[in-house]
Tab-separated table of C-alpha atoms in Angstrom:
chain	number	residue	atom	x	y	z
S	251	UNK	CA	104.541	149.672	19.054
S	252	UNK	CA	103.292	148.331	22.350
S	253	UNK	CA	104.542	145.335	24.371
S	254	UNK	CA	103.562	144.310	27.900
S	255	UNK	CA	104.010	141.436	30.317
S	256	UNK	CA	103.280	140.697	33.966
S	257	UNK	CA	104.709	138.413	36.631
S	258	UNK	CA	102.783	137.504	39.784
S	259	UNK	CA	104.424	135.884	42.834
S	260	UNK	CA	102.024	134.066	45.161
S	261	UNK	CA	102.952	133.300	48.780
S	262	UNK	CA	101.132	130.593	50.754
S	263	UNK	CA	101.330	131.549	54.467
S	264	UNK	CA	100.395	128.051	55.621
S	265	UNK	CA	103.110	126.185	53.709
S	266	UNK	CA	105.581	129.058	53.311
S	267	UNK	CA	105.899	128.219	49.613
S	268	UNK	CA	105.989	130.714	46.768
S	269	UNK	CA	104.943	130.137	43.194
S	270	UNK	CA	105.479	132.325	40.174
S	271	UNK	CA	102.981	132.630	37.352
S	272	UNK	CA	103.321	134.620	34.164
S	273	UNK	CA	100.726	136.399	32.095
S	274	UNK	CA	101.359	136.105	28.377
S	275	UNK	CA	103.400	138.759	26.601
S	276	UNK	CA	101.419	140.862	24.215
S	277	UNK	CA	102.703	142.883	21.293
S	278	UNK	CA	100.518	145.176	19.265
S	279	UNK	CA	101.288	147.229	16.203
S	280	UNK	CA	98.856	149.931	15.253
S	281	UNK	CA	98.919	152.592	12.539
S	282	UNK	CA	96.920	155.698	13.383
S	283	UNK	CA	95.437	157.870	10.665
S	284	UNK	CA	94.795	161.581	11.192
S	285	UNK	CA	93.926	164.296	8.726
S	286	UNK	CA	92.065	167.566	8.532
S	287	UNK	CA	91.058	170.321	6.178
S	288	UNK	CA	90.374	174.019	6.780
S	289	UNK	CA	88.702	176.207	4.162
S	290	UNK	CA	88.094	179.951	4.404
S	291	UNK	CA	85.251	180.727	1.957
S	292	UNK	CA	84.841	184.345	3.102
S	293	UNK	CA	86.911	186.766	5.165
S	294	UNK	CA	85.553	186.056	8.669
S	295	UNK	CA	84.418	182.428	8.303
S	296	UNK	CA	86.455	179.223	8.394
S	297	UNK	CA	85.056	175.739	7.800
S	298	UNK	CA	86.893	172.684	9.086
S	299	UNK	CA	86.733	168.907	8.954
S	300	UNK	CA	88.955	166.336	10.606
S	301	UNK	CA	89.231	162.619	11.255
S	302	UNK	CA	91.511	160.713	13.563
S	303	UNK	CA	91.910	157.265	15.016
S	304	UNK	CA	93.234	156.483	18.459
S	305	UNK	CA	94.660	153.500	20.269
S	306	UNK	CA	95.514	152.679	23.881
S	307	UNK	CA	96.661	149.412	25.428
S	308	UNK	CA	94.084	148.070	27.892
S	309	UNK	CA	96.549	146.348	30.237
S	310	UNK	CA	95.954	143.399	32.511
S	311	UNK	CA	92.997	142.023	34.447
S	312	UNK	CA	94.426	139.823	37.201
S	313	UNK	CA	96.446	137.102	35.494
S	314	UNK	CA	94.822	137.628	32.091
S	315	UNK	CA	95.580	140.176	29.425
S	316	UNK	CA	92.480	142.116	28.459
S	317	UNK	CA	91.383	142.594	24.879
S	318	UNK	CA	94.416	144.063	23.093
S	319	UNK	CA	93.497	147.682	22.806
S	320	UNK	CA	91.007	150.437	23.192
S	321	UNK	CA	90.478	151.827	19.723
S	322	UNK	CA	88.400	154.614	18.358
S	323	UNK	CA	87.609	156.929	15.500
S	324	UNK	CA	86.472	160.521	15.576
S	325	UNK	CA	85.024	162.745	12.873
S	326	UNK	CA	84.414	166.437	13.410
S	327	UNK	CA	83.123	169.236	11.185
S	328	UNK	CA	82.455	172.811	12.094
S	329	UNK	CA	82.583	176.509	11.549
S	330	UNK	CA	84.619	179.246	13.194
S	331	UNK	CA	83.656	182.844	12.693
S	332	UNK	CA	84.785	186.278	13.849
S	333	UNK	CA	82.457	189.305	13.838
S	334	UNK	CA	82.337	192.987	14.860
S	335	UNK	CA	86.039	193.746	14.404
S	336	UNK	CA	87.151	190.624	16.328
S	337	UNK	CA	84.883	191.366	19.298
S	338	UNK	CA	82.708	188.230	18.795
S	339	UNK	CA	84.322	184.831	18.213
S	340	UNK	CA	82.170	181.711	17.756
S	341	UNK	CA	83.179	178.115	17.097
S	342	UNK	CA	80.535	175.378	16.594
S	343	UNK	CA	81.250	171.797	15.595
S	344	UNK	CA	79.476	168.477	15.140
S	345	UNK	CA	81.361	165.399	16.292
S	346	UNK	CA	80.912	161.652	16.002
S	347	UNK	CA	83.167	159.563	18.261
S	348	UNK	CA	83.126	155.755	18.487
S	349	UNK	CA	85.340	153.864	20.964
S	350	UNK	CA	85.761	150.081	21.261
S	351	UNK	CA	87.200	147.939	24.062
S	352	UNK	CA	87.160	150.597	26.772
S	353	UNK	CA	88.357	149.506	30.199
S	354	UNK	CA	86.383	150.497	33.283
S	355	UNK	CA	86.879	149.651	36.967
S	356	UNK	CA	85.084	146.453	38.003
S	357	UNK	CA	82.240	146.496	40.503
S	358	UNK	CA	82.783	146.111	43.333
S	359	UNK	CA	86.036	147.976	42.860
S	360	UNK	CA	88.740	145.457	43.619
S	361	UNK	CA	91.571	146.957	41.586
S	362	UNK	CA	90.726	145.038	38.409
S	363	UNK	CA	89.207	146.270	35.178
S	364	UNK	CA	86.649	144.916	32.735
S	365	UNK	CA	86.251	145.703	29.054
S	366	UNK	CA	83.028	147.261	27.744
S	367	UNK	CA	82.326	146.649	24.092
S	368	UNK	CA	81.869	150.142	22.785
S	369	UNK	CA	80.778	153.687	23.397
S	370	UNK	CA	79.379	156.259	20.982
S	371	UNK	CA	79.181	160.033	21.423
S	372	UNK	CA	77.528	162.284	18.860
S	373	UNK	CA	76.520	165.891	19.096
S	374	UNK	CA	77.501	169.534	19.021
S	375	UNK	CA	79.972	171.573	21.026
S	376	UNK	CA	81.603	174.925	20.763
S	377	UNK	CA	82.906	178.015	22.443
S	378	UNK	CA	82.399	181.733	22.225
S	379	UNK	CA	83.772	185.047	23.426
S	380	UNK	CA	82.509	188.613	23.243
S	381	UNK	CA	84.538	191.677	24.158
S	382	UNK	CA	82.182	194.452	25.303
S	383	UNK	CA	85.007	196.937	25.823
S	384	UNK	CA	88.685	196.941	26.856
S	385	UNK	CA	87.712	196.215	30.491
S	386	UNK	CA	85.005	193.563	30.156
S	387	UNK	CA	84.565	190.391	28.117
S	388	UNK	CA	82.499	187.208	28.447
S	389	UNK	CA	83.527	183.795	27.195
S	390	UNK	CA	82.436	180.199	27.608
S	391	UNK	CA	81.548	176.907	26.025
S	392	UNK	CA	78.579	174.640	25.374
S	393	UNK	CA	77.831	171.054	24.403
S	394	UNK	CA	74.763	168.994	23.571
S	395	UNK	CA	75.298	165.372	22.698
S	396	UNK	CA	74.343	161.781	23.405
S	397	UNK	CA	76.947	159.457	24.900
S	398	UNK	CA	75.732	155.872	25.030
S	399	UNK	CA	76.768	152.229	25.153
S	400	UNK	CA	74.921	149.799	22.888
S	401	UNK	CA	73.439	146.806	24.688
S	402	UNK	CA	74.152	143.376	23.245
S	403	UNK	CA	71.593	140.568	23.089
S	404	UNK	CA	69.899	139.380	25.240
S	405	UNK	CA	70.124	142.567	27.372
S	406	UNK	CA	68.625	144.725	24.609
S	407	UNK	CA	65.478	142.553	24.709
S	408	UNK	CA	64.915	142.465	28.485
S	409	UNK	CA	62.895	144.899	30.578
S	410	UNK	CA	65.395	146.769	32.761
S	411	UNK	CA	64.563	146.788	36.491
S	412	UNK	CA	65.316	150.469	37.172
S	413	UNK	CA	62.654	151.907	34.845
S	414	UNK	CA	60.643	148.914	33.557
S	415	UNK	CA	61.546	149.561	29.898
S	416	UNK	CA	63.499	147.781	27.170
S	417	UNK	CA	66.586	149.729	26.019
S	418	UNK	CA	68.784	149.317	22.938
S	419	UNK	CA	71.482	151.398	24.595
S	420	UNK	CA	72.275	152.973	27.964
S	421	UNK	CA	73.728	156.413	28.761
S	422	UNK	CA	77.352	156.655	29.846
S	423	UNK	CA	77.611	157.256	33.597
S	424	UNK	CA	78.971	160.550	34.935
S	425	UNK	CA	78.777	162.393	31.612
S	426	UNK	CA	76.859	165.674	31.420
S	427	UNK	CA	75.240	165.549	27.999
S	428	UNK	CA	74.020	169.171	27.973
S	429	UNK	CA	76.369	171.849	29.295
S	430	UNK	CA	76.726	175.600	29.108
S	431	UNK	CA	79.302	177.806	30.765
S	432	UNK	CA	79.946	181.539	30.853
S	433	UNK	CA	82.674	183.556	32.541
S	434	UNK	CA	83.317	187.244	32.744
S	435	UNK	CA	86.687	188.944	32.776
């Protein structure tokens, strides 16, 4: 259960008067569903699948309450395997994440937030480790996916000024869509 409210007190320096304004109360009730399944078809291989939904209150934008909540759903399926007497561990999964009503800082940044309609991320990620001997091992992670925001009409029909093309969606800022890491220990 979520409930929020806000009170703003304004002071007029010229008249010395104060006024109080209230943003409306908001109450939200949300049931979240989560489940998963793990199957081990052979000794060193596990298959998994999971789904979950999430919810977060978006808060206030000045005197107005933003759209009630950021909501999303995620599906993930993958395989985890162990080889060579537990020396090699590999986990690879495919994920599909959709979020709605995400809040982002306004531009220019003035302390307020705006709501973007939705964001989708789909792709693969995983991690690995390999123990060469008792003194040396490598481990890391990787990801390859597309994170994008769908453009609503009329913006999905207009040539964009930065590249002169029409886009149905735009990439999410500050998200590395192809990563690889490796550490040694």
